[in-house]
Every structure is written in C-alpha cells, then in structure tokens.
Amino acid sequence: MKIKSEIPECIKKCGVEYAFKRIGGKYKGRILWHLSLKTVLRYGELSRTLPDITTKMLTQTLRELEDDKLIIRKMYHEVPPKVEYSLSDTGLELIPFINYLHNWGQKQLENELLPNEH
Amino acid sequence: MKIKSEIPECIKKCGVEYAFKRIGGKYKGRILWHLSLKTVLRYGELSRTLPDITTKMLTQTLRELEDDKLIIRKMYHEVPPKVEYSLSDTGLELIPFINYLHNWGQKQLENELLPNEH
DNA sequence: CAGGATCCAAGTGGATACTG
DNA sequence: CAGTATCCACTTGGATCCTG
C-alpha cells in the first residue's frame, strides 16, 4: 500500500486536470463523439470519419484511449484484419458531457457566424 | 456575407473540436473551475490557487480565455494595481460540464488508488 | 485492412529576469 | 500587484514510406 503516499497530491490538483489529460488533445474528443454516435467503428471507418487525421495520430490516439480504458479494441484474427473500436463503460460515462460540449460548441460557432446581436 | 462560404466546413468538424480548442490546454479547465467556485478572483489569488503555473502561462491563459469571451477582466486603475477575473455568461454555461468532468476525474483517481475490484 | 517506423516542423510550456 | 520579455526544452503533430 505504498502507493497511497504519492497520489493525494494528484487529487488536490483536482479531477479537472486529470480529466483533461485523459480526453484532451487534438482528436480524442472527436473520436469519443463519433463512437458515441455509431456505437462501433472500425479503424478504416474512423479514418474516413476524421479525414484530417493521419494514420500515425489515429493509431496513437486510439492506443492512449485504450490504455486509459475509455475505449475497447476488439481484434478479429482474420485475413484481411478487422478491428473494432467501441466505448467502454467508463468512456460511456463521458458521453453526456461530450454532448453538452458539442451543443455548446455548435452554438458558439453559429454565434460567430451571425454576429448581429451586439 | 462572404463569410458564409468558409465556415460550414468548420461546423462539420463539429462543435466538439471547436470547444476543445477553447477550453483545452493545460490550465484553462482548472482556471474556469476555480472561478466557478469563488465567483471572482484576483490575479494573485489565481496564482496562489494554482501554484504550479508560471506568471507567463497564467497571463497567457487568462488572455486567451478573455479573447474567447469566457472570462471577464476588470481592471481598477489604482496603485497598487488591482485586477479581477470572473466568468462571463458564456463561460458560466460551461460550468455544468466542468463539474461533471471534475466528478468523473475524481472518481477515476479514486479508482486508481483502490484497485481492489478486479 | 490496420497499422508501424522514421524524420522533421510547429506548437506549447518552463526558467529567469525585469517593469509601471 | 500584475504583469512583460526573452530564450530554451520538450511535446505534439505531420509527411512519407513500409509491412503482416
């Protein structure tokens, strides 16, 4: 139980920082968002859904999300290979929040488009 | 009205990406969080609340939040100077989400501390 | 199909010193 | 008190080519 001596300080930094490390970055939010819409997506589907992401970044981001237990990677040992990604239970807990953020973001974008109120 | 031709593509990238650009980064979440707890904070108070942030980053982050209209900067022209920061209406809209994220993050941290369930 | 490897550019954050 | 300014290290992300 020696771990207990090092973590409390992390907690004082508050969950907000922790959470942002988990879902921050350029693509994590969007990947979680699309997984929440489609339930299950293959690697190639994700790649087509987010055309601006390179294979390197897509792979790297998916690995991080998997290591953080936010998504589940299911490999089918077939030829050609097939890999499916879906949200874990922990990842699912983030969806209400991602939805909220999405709506907020859309609203801001629309306000930027129609700056007629000031 | 020529703007209308360039933004739709931004929207298709979905609000999630936009929102993460606005509140991503190493300190924005925590600053918003603390402003939501205290309503109003001076520069020095923020600095003491987040001891790990340098003045450069604190100033820079506050400027970005202000430019994005998420916080309000109120200067008092006194000697010594006094500056107060608070959430804007738009920034306030993010608080439910920041709270949600905070709770989620705390829970994750506690689970990491007590991995007795698997 | 689903990546892995490598190299490089840009961005982000830190240390330190100084100021109205 | 509330910042600026400068220089530097590290991290993140992109381009390109290759593979089981």
PDB file of C-alpha atoms (C1' of nucleotides) in Angstrom:
ATOM      1  CA  MET A   1       0.000   0.000   0.000  1.00  0.00           C
ATOM      2  CA  LYS A   2       2.881   2.352  -0.555  1.00  0.00           C
ATOM      3  CA  ILE A   3       1.042   3.979  -3.437  1.00  0.00           C
ATOM      4  CA  LYS A   4      -1.191   5.834  -1.039  1.00  0.00           C
ATOM      5  CA  SER A   5       1.636   8.177  -0.139  1.00  0.00           C
ATOM      6  CA  GLU A   6       2.143   9.606  -3.604  1.00  0.00           C
ATOM      7  CA  ILE A   7      -1.305  10.189  -5.002  1.00  0.00           C
ATOM      8  CA  PRO A   8      -3.120  12.549  -2.621  1.00  0.00           C
ATOM      9  CA  GLU A   9      -1.248  15.466  -4.129  1.00  0.00           C
ATOM     10  CA  CYS A  10      -2.596  14.469  -7.515  1.00  0.00           C
ATOM     11  CA  ILE A  11      -6.078  14.634  -6.119  1.00  0.00           C
ATOM     12  CA  LYS A  12      -5.577  18.099  -4.776  1.00  0.00           C
ATOM     13  CA  LYS A  13      -4.815  19.127  -8.325  1.00  0.00           C
ATOM     14  CA  CYS A  14      -8.461  18.218  -8.737  1.00  0.00           C
ATOM     15  CA  GLY A  15     -10.190  15.932 -11.150  1.00  0.00           C
ATOM     16  CA  VAL A  16     -10.475  18.626 -13.772  1.00  0.00           C
ATOM     17  CA  GLU A  17      -6.814  18.486 -14.633  1.00  0.00           C
ATOM     18  CA  TYR A  18      -6.814  14.715 -14.564  1.00  0.00           C
ATOM     19  CA  ALA A  19      -9.814  14.558 -16.848  1.00  0.00           C
ATOM     20  CA  PHE A  20      -8.325  16.969 -19.341  1.00  0.00           C
ATOM     21  CA  LYS A  21      -5.231  14.870 -19.587  1.00  0.00           C
ATOM     22  CA  ARG A  22      -7.420  11.887 -20.369  1.00  0.00           C
ATOM     23  CA  ILE A  23      -9.612  13.442 -23.021  1.00  0.00           C
ATOM     24  CA  GLY A  24      -7.616  16.453 -24.121  1.00  0.00           C
ATOM     25  CA  GLY A  25      -5.528  16.535 -27.233  1.00  0.00           C
ATOM     26  CA  LYS A  26      -6.486  17.275 -30.757  1.00  0.00           C
ATOM     27  CA  TYR A  27      -8.628  14.265 -31.629  1.00  0.00           C
ATOM     28  CA  LYS A  28      -9.773  12.425 -28.508  1.00  0.00           C
ATOM     29  CA  GLY A  29     -12.985  14.373 -28.097  1.00  0.00           C
ATOM     30  CA  ARG A  30     -13.996  13.842 -31.693  1.00  0.00           C
ATOM     31  CA  ILE A  31     -13.217  10.137 -31.601  1.00  0.00           C
ATOM     32  CA  LEU A  32     -15.284   9.646 -28.456  1.00  0.00           C
ATOM     33  CA  TRP A  33     -18.054  11.692 -30.000  1.00  0.00           C
ATOM     34  CA  HIS A  34     -18.205   9.615 -33.160  1.00  0.00           C
ATOM     35  CA  LEU A  35     -18.002   6.373 -31.219  1.00  0.00           C
ATOM     36  CA  SER A  36     -20.971   7.512 -29.187  1.00  0.00           C
ATOM     37  CA  LEU A  37     -22.947   8.147 -32.381  1.00  0.00           C
ATOM     38  CA  LYS A  38     -22.127   4.885 -34.136  1.00  0.00           C
ATOM     39  CA  THR A  39     -21.517   2.546 -31.160  1.00  0.00           C
ATOM     40  CA  VAL A  40     -18.886   0.557 -33.067  1.00  0.00           C
ATOM     41  CA  LEU A  41     -16.408   1.754 -35.669  1.00  0.00           C
ATOM     42  CA  ARG A  42     -13.620   0.025 -37.484  1.00  0.00           C
ATOM     43  CA  TYR A  43     -10.229   1.595 -37.949  1.00  0.00           C
ATOM     44  CA  GLY A  44     -10.895   2.461 -41.562  1.00  0.00           C
ATOM     45  CA  GLU A  45     -14.278   3.945 -40.723  1.00  0.00           C
ATOM     46  CA  LEU A  46     -12.747   6.189 -38.123  1.00  0.00           C
ATOM     47  CA  SER A  47     -10.123   7.201 -40.617  1.00  0.00           C
ATOM     48  CA  ARG A  48     -12.778   8.191 -43.123  1.00  0.00           C
ATOM     49  CA  THR A  49     -14.886   9.907 -40.490  1.00  0.00           C
ATOM     50  CA  LEU A  50     -11.928  12.058 -39.467  1.00  0.00           C
ATOM     51  CA  PRO A  51     -10.228  12.668 -42.794  1.00  0.00           C
ATOM     52  CA  ASP A  52      -7.777  15.182 -41.392  1.00  0.00           C
ATOM     53  CA  ILE A  53      -6.080  12.747 -39.047  1.00  0.00           C
ATOM     54  CA  THR A  54      -3.013  10.836 -40.163  1.00  0.00           C
ATOM     55  CA  THR A  55      -2.662   7.110 -39.520  1.00  0.00           C
ATOM     56  CA  LYS A  56       0.056   7.820 -37.030  1.00  0.00           C
ATOM     57  CA  MET A  57      -2.106  10.115 -34.941  1.00  0.00           C
ATOM     58  CA  LEU A  58      -5.188   7.938 -35.251  1.00  0.00           C
ATOM     59  CA  THR A  59      -3.305   4.887 -34.037  1.00  0.00           C
ATOM     60  CA  GLN A  60      -1.560   6.797 -31.278  1.00  0.00           C
ATOM     61  CA  THR A  61      -4.773   8.402 -30.061  1.00  0.00           C
ATOM     62  CA  LEU A  62      -6.661   5.124 -30.091  1.00  0.00           C
ATOM     63  CA  ARG A  63      -3.875   3.475 -28.099  1.00  0.00           C
ATOM     64  CA  GLU A  64      -3.998   6.194 -25.472  1.00  0.00           C
ATOM     65  CA  LEU A  65      -7.761   5.957 -25.182  1.00  0.00           C
ATOM     66  CA  GLU A  66      -7.444   2.206 -24.878  1.00  0.00           C
ATOM     67  CA  ASP A  67      -4.713   2.414 -22.240  1.00  0.00           C
ATOM     68  CA  ASP A  68      -6.899   4.828 -20.303  1.00  0.00           C
ATOM     69  CA  LYS A  69      -9.738   2.335 -20.514  1.00  0.00           C
ATOM     70  CA  LEU A  70     -12.062   4.709 -22.310  1.00  0.00           C
ATOM     71  CA  ILE A  71     -12.480   2.579 -25.399  1.00  0.00           C
ATOM     72  CA  ILE A  72     -12.368  -1.118 -26.177  1.00  0.00           C
ATOM     73  CA  ARG A  73     -10.371  -2.569 -29.020  1.00  0.00           C
ATOM     74  CA  LYS A  74     -11.647  -5.816 -30.443  1.00  0.00           C
ATOM     75  CA  MET A  75      -9.442  -7.665 -32.899  1.00  0.00           C
ATOM     76  CA  TYR A  76     -10.698 -10.327 -35.227  1.00  0.00           C
ATOM     77  CA  HIS A  77      -7.970 -12.662 -36.308  1.00  0.00           C
ATOM     78  CA  GLU A  78      -8.960 -12.807 -39.909  1.00  0.00           C
ATOM     79  CA  VAL A  79      -7.432 -12.046 -43.254  1.00  0.00           C
ATOM     80  CA  PRO A  80      -7.799  -9.244 -44.063  1.00  0.00           C
ATOM     81  CA  PRO A  81      -7.580  -7.974 -40.496  1.00  0.00           C
ATOM     82  CA  LYS A  82     -10.581  -6.444 -38.801  1.00  0.00           C
ATOM     83  CA  VAL A  83     -10.534  -4.269 -35.699  1.00  0.00           C
ATOM     84  CA  GLU A  84     -13.492  -2.681 -33.990  1.00  0.00           C
ATOM     85  CA  TYR A  85     -13.483   0.152 -31.514  1.00  0.00           C
ATOM     86  CA  SER A  86     -16.234   0.956 -29.059  1.00  0.00           C
ATOM     87  CA  LEU A  87     -16.726   2.901 -25.849  1.00  0.00           C
ATOM     88  CA  SER A  88     -16.036   1.238 -22.511  1.00  0.00           C
ATOM     89  CA  ASP A  89     -18.342   1.787 -19.540  1.00  0.00           C
ATOM     90  CA  THR A  90     -16.016   4.481 -18.282  1.00  0.00           C
ATOM     91  CA  GLY A  91     -15.963   6.068 -21.702  1.00  0.00           C
ATOM     92  CA  LEU A  92     -19.745   5.969 -21.873  1.00  0.00           C
ATOM     93  CA  GLU A  93     -19.906   7.998 -18.697  1.00  0.00           C
ATOM     94  CA  LEU A  94     -18.275  10.837 -20.573  1.00  0.00           C
ATOM     95  CA  ILE A  95     -20.868  10.988 -23.309  1.00  0.00           C
ATOM     96  CA  PRO A  96     -23.388  13.274 -21.582  1.00  0.00           C
ATOM     97  CA  PHE A  97     -20.564  15.669 -21.076  1.00  0.00           C
ATOM     98  CA  ILE A  98     -19.298  15.375 -24.650  1.00  0.00           C
ATOM     99  CA  ASN A  99     -22.842  16.012 -25.847  1.00  0.00           C
ATOM    100  CA  TYR A 100     -23.100  19.104 -23.718  1.00  0.00           C
ATOM    101  CA  LEU A 101     -19.803  20.335 -25.050  1.00  0.00           C
ATOM    102  CA  HIS A 102     -20.858  19.615 -28.597  1.00  0.00           C
ATOM    103  CA  ASN A 103     -24.041  21.641 -28.237  1.00  0.00           C
ATOM    104  CA  TRP A 104     -22.163  24.472 -26.612  1.00  0.00           C
ATOM    105  CA  GLY A 105     -19.574  24.449 -29.392  1.00  0.00           C
ATOM    106  CA  GLN A 106     -22.189  24.443 -32.123  1.00  0.00           C
ATOM    107  CA  LYS A 107     -23.941  27.373 -30.520  1.00  0.00           C
ATOM    108  CA  GLN A 108     -20.704  29.331 -30.306  1.00  0.00           C
ATOM    109  CA  LEU A 109     -19.923  28.603 -33.923  1.00  0.00           C
ATOM    110  CA  GLU A 110     -23.337  29.827 -35.004  1.00  0.00           C
ATOM    111  CA  ASN A 111     -22.929  32.979 -32.959  1.00  0.00           C
ATOM    112  CA  GLU A 112     -19.634  33.635 -34.668  1.00  0.00           C
ATOM    113  CA  LEU A 113     -21.386  33.301 -37.996  1.00  0.00           C
ATOM    114  CA  LEU A 114     -24.196  35.689 -37.149  1.00  0.00           C
ATOM    115  CA  PRO A 115     -22.739  38.467 -35.038  1.00  0.00           C
ATOM    116  CA  ASN A 116     -25.879  40.581 -35.295  1.00  0.00           C
ATOM    117  CA  GLU A 117     -26.688  40.857 -31.616  1.00  0.00           C
ATOM    118  CA  HIS A 118     -24.130  43.362 -30.436  1.00  0.00           C
TER     119      HIS A 118
ATOM    120  CA  MET B   1     -21.821  37.977 -46.382  1.00  0.00           C
ATOM    121  CA  LYS B   2     -18.878  36.222 -47.883  1.00  0.00           C
ATOM    122  CA  ILE B   3     -18.034  34.618 -44.539  1.00  0.00           C
ATOM    123  CA  LYS B   4     -20.860  32.163 -45.004  1.00  0.00           C
ATOM    124  CA  SER B   5     -18.861  30.350 -47.612  1.00  0.00           C
ATOM    125  CA  GLU B   6     -15.942  29.446 -45.381  1.00  0.00           C
ATOM    126  CA  ILE B   7     -17.421  28.372 -42.083  1.00  0.00           C
ATOM    127  CA  PRO B   8     -19.790  25.488 -42.850  1.00  0.00           C
ATOM    128  CA  GLU B   9     -16.799  23.203 -43.143  1.00  0.00           C
ATOM    129  CA  CYS B  10     -15.749  24.242 -39.635  1.00  0.00           C
ATOM    130  CA  ILE B  11     -19.157  23.240 -38.395  1.00  0.00           C
ATOM    131  CA  LYS B  12     -18.938  19.851 -39.996  1.00  0.00           C
ATOM    132  CA  LYS B  13     -15.827  19.334 -37.910  1.00  0.00           C
ATOM    133  CA  CYS B  14     -18.408  19.505 -35.160  1.00  0.00           C
ATOM    134  CA  GLY B  15     -18.612  21.603 -32.048  1.00  0.00           C
ATOM    135  CA  VAL B  16     -16.563  19.163 -30.055  1.00  0.00           C
ATOM    136  CA  GLU B  17     -13.350  20.132 -31.749  1.00  0.00           C
ATOM    137  CA  TYR B  18     -14.183  23.801 -31.500  1.00  0.00           C
ATOM    138  CA  ALA B  19     -14.971  23.501 -27.808  1.00  0.00           C
ATOM    139  CA  PHE B  20     -11.767  21.664 -27.050  1.00  0.00           C
ATOM    140  CA  LYS B  21      -9.766  24.375 -28.700  1.00  0.00           C
ATOM    141  CA  ARG B  22     -11.498  26.878 -26.466  1.00  0.00           C
ATOM    142  CA  ILE B  23     -11.088  25.096 -23.158  1.00  0.00           C
ATOM    143  CA  GLY B  24      -8.259  22.701 -23.872  1.00  0.00           C
ATOM    144  CA  GLY B  25      -4.704  23.289 -22.837  1.00  0.00           C
ATOM    145  CA  LYS B  26      -3.005  22.665 -19.563  1.00  0.00           C
ATOM    146  CA  TYR B  27      -4.679  25.209 -17.290  1.00  0.00           C
ATOM    147  CA  LYS B  28      -7.915  26.505 -18.792  1.00  0.00           C
ATOM    148  CA  GLY B  29     -10.120  23.891 -17.191  1.00  0.00           C
ATOM    149  CA  ARG B  30      -8.689  24.469 -13.750  1.00  0.00           C
ATOM    150  CA  ILE B  31      -8.960  28.245 -14.032  1.00  0.00           C
ATOM    151  CA  LEU B  32     -12.589  28.039 -15.058  1.00  0.00           C
ATOM    152  CA  TRP B  33     -13.214  25.572 -12.264  1.00  0.00           C
ATOM    153  CA  HIS B  34     -11.764  27.820  -9.590  1.00  0.00           C
ATOM    154  CA  LEU B  35     -13.545  30.863 -10.960  1.00  0.00           C
ATOM    155  CA  SER B  36     -16.790  28.954 -10.695  1.00  0.00           C
ATOM    156  CA  LEU B  37     -16.070  28.192  -7.048  1.00  0.00           C
ATOM    157  CA  LYS B  38     -15.075  31.683  -5.993  1.00  0.00           C
ATOM    158  CA  THR B  39     -17.011  33.847  -8.462  1.00  0.00           C
ATOM    159  CA  VAL B  40     -14.270  36.472  -8.524  1.00  0.00           C
ATOM    160  CA  LEU B  41     -10.515  36.051  -8.225  1.00  0.00           C
ATOM    161  CA  ARG B  42      -7.646  38.474  -8.485  1.00  0.00           C
ATOM    162  CA  TYR B  43      -4.520  37.697 -10.431  1.00  0.00           C
ATOM    163  CA  GLY B  44      -2.510  36.976  -7.316  1.00  0.00           C
ATOM    164  CA  GLU B  45      -5.224  34.761  -5.882  1.00  0.00           C
ATOM    165  CA  LEU B  46      -5.285  32.692  -9.045  1.00  0.00           C
ATOM    166  CA  SER B  47      -1.538  32.461  -8.897  1.00  0.00           C
ATOM    167  CA  ARG B  48      -1.681  31.128  -5.352  1.00  0.00           C
ATOM    168  CA  THR B  49      -4.551  28.798  -6.148  1.00  0.00           C
ATOM    169  CA  LEU B  50      -2.572  27.251  -8.995  1.00  0.00           C
ATOM    170  CA  PRO B  51       0.948  27.285  -7.593  1.00  0.00           C
ATOM    171  CA  ASP B  52       2.394  25.231 -10.428  1.00  0.00           C
ATOM    172  CA  ILE B  53       1.613  27.795 -13.117  1.00  0.00           C
ATOM    173  CA  THR B  54       4.185  30.416 -14.081  1.00  0.00           C
ATOM    174  CA  THR B  55       3.216  34.052 -14.500  1.00  0.00           C
ATOM    175  CA  LYS B  56       3.820  33.743 -18.197  1.00  0.00           C
ATOM    176  CA  MET B  57       1.369  30.886 -18.585  1.00  0.00           C
ATOM    177  CA  LEU B  58      -1.165  32.374 -16.210  1.00  0.00           C
ATOM    178  CA  THR B  59      -1.216  35.656 -18.090  1.00  0.00           C
ATOM    179  CA  GLN B  60      -1.261  33.964 -21.457  1.00  0.00           C
ATOM    180  CA  THR B  61      -4.075  31.619 -20.469  1.00  0.00           C
ATOM    181  CA  LEU B  62      -6.156  34.416 -18.993  1.00  0.00           C
ATOM    182  CA  ARG B  63      -5.710  36.450 -22.172  1.00  0.00           C
ATOM    183  CA  GLU B  64      -6.904  33.574 -24.304  1.00  0.00           C
ATOM    184  CA  LEU B  65      -9.934  32.989 -22.114  1.00  0.00           C
ATOM    185  CA  GLU B  66     -10.702  36.678 -22.254  1.00  0.00           C
ATOM    186  CA  ASP B  67     -10.311  36.851 -26.026  1.00  0.00           C
ATOM    187  CA  ASP B  68     -12.645  33.885 -26.316  1.00  0.00           C
ATOM    188  CA  LYS B  69     -15.161  35.705 -24.148  1.00  0.00           C
ATOM    189  CA  LEU B  70     -15.208  33.032 -21.476  1.00  0.00           C
ATOM    190  CA  ILE B  71     -14.000  35.278 -18.670  1.00  0.00           C
ATOM    191  CA  ILE B  72     -14.214  38.957 -17.857  1.00  0.00           C
ATOM    192  CA  ARG B  73     -11.225  41.034 -16.853  1.00  0.00           C
ATOM    193  CA  LYS B  74     -11.947  44.027 -14.684  1.00  0.00           C
ATOM    194  CA  MET B  75      -9.138  46.495 -14.071  1.00  0.00           C
ATOM    195  CA  TYR B  76      -9.128  49.017 -11.272  1.00  0.00           C
ATOM    196  CA  HIS B  77      -6.901  51.958 -12.029  1.00  0.00           C
ATOM    197  CA  GLU B  78      -5.357  52.162  -8.600  1.00  0.00           C
ATOM    198  CA  VAL B  79      -1.923  51.953  -7.086  1.00  0.00           C
ATOM    199  CA  PRO B  80      -1.099  49.195  -6.465  1.00  0.00           C
ATOM    200  CA  PRO B  81      -2.966  47.786  -9.431  1.00  0.00           C
ATOM    201  CA  LYS B  82      -5.938  45.517  -8.932  1.00  0.00           C
ATOM    202  CA  VAL B  83      -7.426  43.181 -11.493  1.00  0.00           C
ATOM    203  CA  GLU B  84     -10.370  40.858 -11.020  1.00  0.00           C
ATOM    204  CA  TYR B  85     -11.347  37.907 -13.152  1.00  0.00           C
ATOM    205  CA  SER B  86     -14.780  36.336 -13.318  1.00  0.00           C
ATOM    206  CA  LEU B  87     -16.780  34.088 -15.621  1.00  0.00           C
ATOM    207  CA  SER B  88     -18.761  35.581 -18.486  1.00  0.00           C
ATOM    208  CA  ASP B  89     -22.228  34.324 -19.294  1.00  0.00           C
ATOM    209  CA  THR B  90     -20.755  32.101 -21.958  1.00  0.00           C
ATOM    210  CA  GLY B  91     -18.169  30.825 -19.515  1.00  0.00           C
ATOM    211  CA  LEU B  92     -20.867  30.119 -16.959  1.00  0.00           C
ATOM    212  CA  GLU B  93     -22.583  27.856 -19.449  1.00  0.00           C
ATOM    213  CA  LEU B  94     -19.539  25.612 -19.292  1.00  0.00           C
ATOM    214  CA  ILE B  95     -19.704  25.082 -15.553  1.00  0.00           C
ATOM    215  CA  PRO B  96     -22.142  22.166 -15.526  1.00  0.00           C
ATOM    216  CA  PHE B  97     -19.797  20.426 -17.864  1.00  0.00           C
ATOM    217  CA  ILE B  98     -16.707  21.302 -15.839  1.00  0.00           C
ATOM    218  CA  ASN B  99     -18.440  19.999 -12.744  1.00  0.00           C
ATOM    219  CA  TYR B 100     -19.336  16.806 -14.491  1.00  0.00           C
ATOM    220  CA  LEU B 101     -15.762  16.406 -15.626  1.00  0.00           C
ATOM    221  CA  HIS B 102     -14.465  17.148 -12.173  1.00  0.00           C
ATOM    222  CA  ASN B 103     -16.604  14.460 -10.601  1.00  0.00           C
ATOM    223  CA  TRP B 104     -15.671  11.971 -13.257  1.00  0.00           C
ATOM    224  CA  GLY B 105     -11.987  12.746 -12.805  1.00  0.00           C
ATOM    225  CA  GLN B 106     -12.163  12.421  -9.033  1.00  0.00           C
ATOM    226  CA  LYS B 107     -13.852   9.075  -9.370  1.00  0.00           C
ATOM    227  CA  GLN B 108     -11.188   7.839 -11.764  1.00  0.00           C
ATOM    228  CA  LEU B 109      -8.452   8.987  -9.434  1.00  0.00           C
ATOM    229  CA  GLU B 110     -10.007   7.161  -6.524  1.00  0.00           C
ATOM    230  CA  ASN B 111     -10.367   4.012  -8.577  1.00  0.00           C
ATOM    231  CA  GLU B 112      -6.708   4.202  -9.462  1.00  0.00           C
ATOM    232  CA  LEU B 113      -5.902   4.432  -5.781  1.00  0.00           C
ATOM    233  CA  LEU B 114      -8.032   1.498  -4.748  1.00  0.00           C
ATOM    234  CA  PRO B 115      -7.822  -1.099  -7.471  1.00  0.00           C
ATOM    235  CA  ASN B 116      -9.487  -3.762  -5.339  1.00  0.00           C
ATOM    236  CA  GLU B 117     -12.413  -4.514  -7.604  1.00  0.00           C
ATOM    237  CA  HIS B 118     -10.757  -6.622 -10.256  1.00  0.00           C
TER     238      HIS B 118
ATOM    239  C1'  DC C   1      -7.056  -3.649 -43.662  1.00  0.00           C
ATOM    240  C1'  DA C   2      -4.831  -1.855 -39.938  1.00  0.00           C
ATOM    241  C1'  DG C   3      -1.266  -0.320 -38.712  1.00  0.00           C
ATOM    242  C1'  DG C   4       4.485   0.564 -37.711  1.00  0.00           C
ATOM    243  C1'  DA C   5       8.770   3.398 -38.374  1.00  0.00           C
ATOM    244  C1'  DT C   6      11.310   7.472 -39.154  1.00  0.00           C
ATOM    245  C1'  DC C   7      12.334  12.062 -39.528  1.00  0.00           C
ATOM    246  C1'  DC C   8      11.104  16.759 -39.136  1.00  0.00           C
ATOM    247  C1'  DA C   9       8.228  21.209 -38.163  1.00  0.00           C
ATOM    248  C1'  DA C  10       5.366  23.588 -35.202  1.00  0.00           C
ATOM    249  C1'  DG C  11       3.401  24.441 -31.015  1.00  0.00           C
ATOM    250  C1'  DT C  12       3.376  24.538 -26.027  1.00  0.00           C
ATOM    251  C1'  DG C  13       5.239  25.311 -21.646  1.00  0.00           C
ATOM    252  C1'  DG C  14       9.185  26.484 -18.321  1.00  0.00           C
ATOM    253  C1'  DA C  15      13.088  29.458 -16.147  1.00  0.00           C
ATOM    254  C1'  DT C  16      14.612  33.617 -15.290  1.00  0.00           C
ATOM    255  C1'  DA C  17      14.982  38.488 -15.159  1.00  0.00           C
ATOM    256  C1'  DC C  18      12.720  42.877 -15.406  1.00  0.00           C
ATOM    257  C1'  DT C  19       8.738  46.823 -15.005  1.00  0.00           C
ATOM    258  C1'  DG C  20       4.839  50.589 -14.344  1.00  0.00           C
TER     259       DG C  20
ATOM    260  C1'  DC D   1       0.339  43.930  -7.627  1.00  0.00           C
ATOM    261  C1'  DA D   2       0.003  42.404 -12.023  1.00  0.00           C
ATOM    262  C1'  DG D   3       2.098  41.684 -15.265  1.00  0.00           C
ATOM    263  C1'  DT D   4       6.422  41.695 -19.834  1.00  0.00           C
ATOM    264  C1'  DA D   5      10.237  39.904 -22.262  1.00  0.00           C
ATOM    265  C1'  DT D   6      13.496  36.561 -23.774  1.00  0.00           C
ATOM    266  C1'  DC D   7      15.416  32.345 -24.513  1.00  0.00           C
ATOM    267  C1'  DC D   8      15.191  27.476 -24.351  1.00  0.00           C
ATOM    268  C1'  DA D   9      13.407  22.418 -23.718  1.00  0.00           C
ATOM    269  C1'  DC D  10      10.026  19.438 -24.502  1.00  0.00           C
ATOM    270  C1'  DT D  11       5.938  17.693 -26.542  1.00  0.00           C
ATOM    271  C1'  DT D  12       2.734  17.211 -30.200  1.00  0.00           C
ATOM    272  C1'  DG D  13       1.597  16.519 -34.692  1.00  0.00           C
ATOM    273  C1'  DG D  14       2.583  15.982 -39.826  1.00  0.00           C
ATOM    274  C1'  DA D  15       4.688  13.760 -44.144  1.00  0.00           C
ATOM    275  C1'  DT D  16       6.260   9.919 -46.101  1.00  0.00           C
ATOM    276  C1'  DC D  17       7.310   5.255 -46.759  1.00  0.00           C
ATOM    277  C1'  DC D  18       6.906   0.464 -45.337  1.00  0.00           C
ATOM    278  C1'  DT D  19       4.549  -4.233 -43.565  1.00  0.00           C
ATOM    279  C1'  DG D  20       1.982  -8.659 -41.726  1.00  0.00           C
TER     280       DG D  20
END
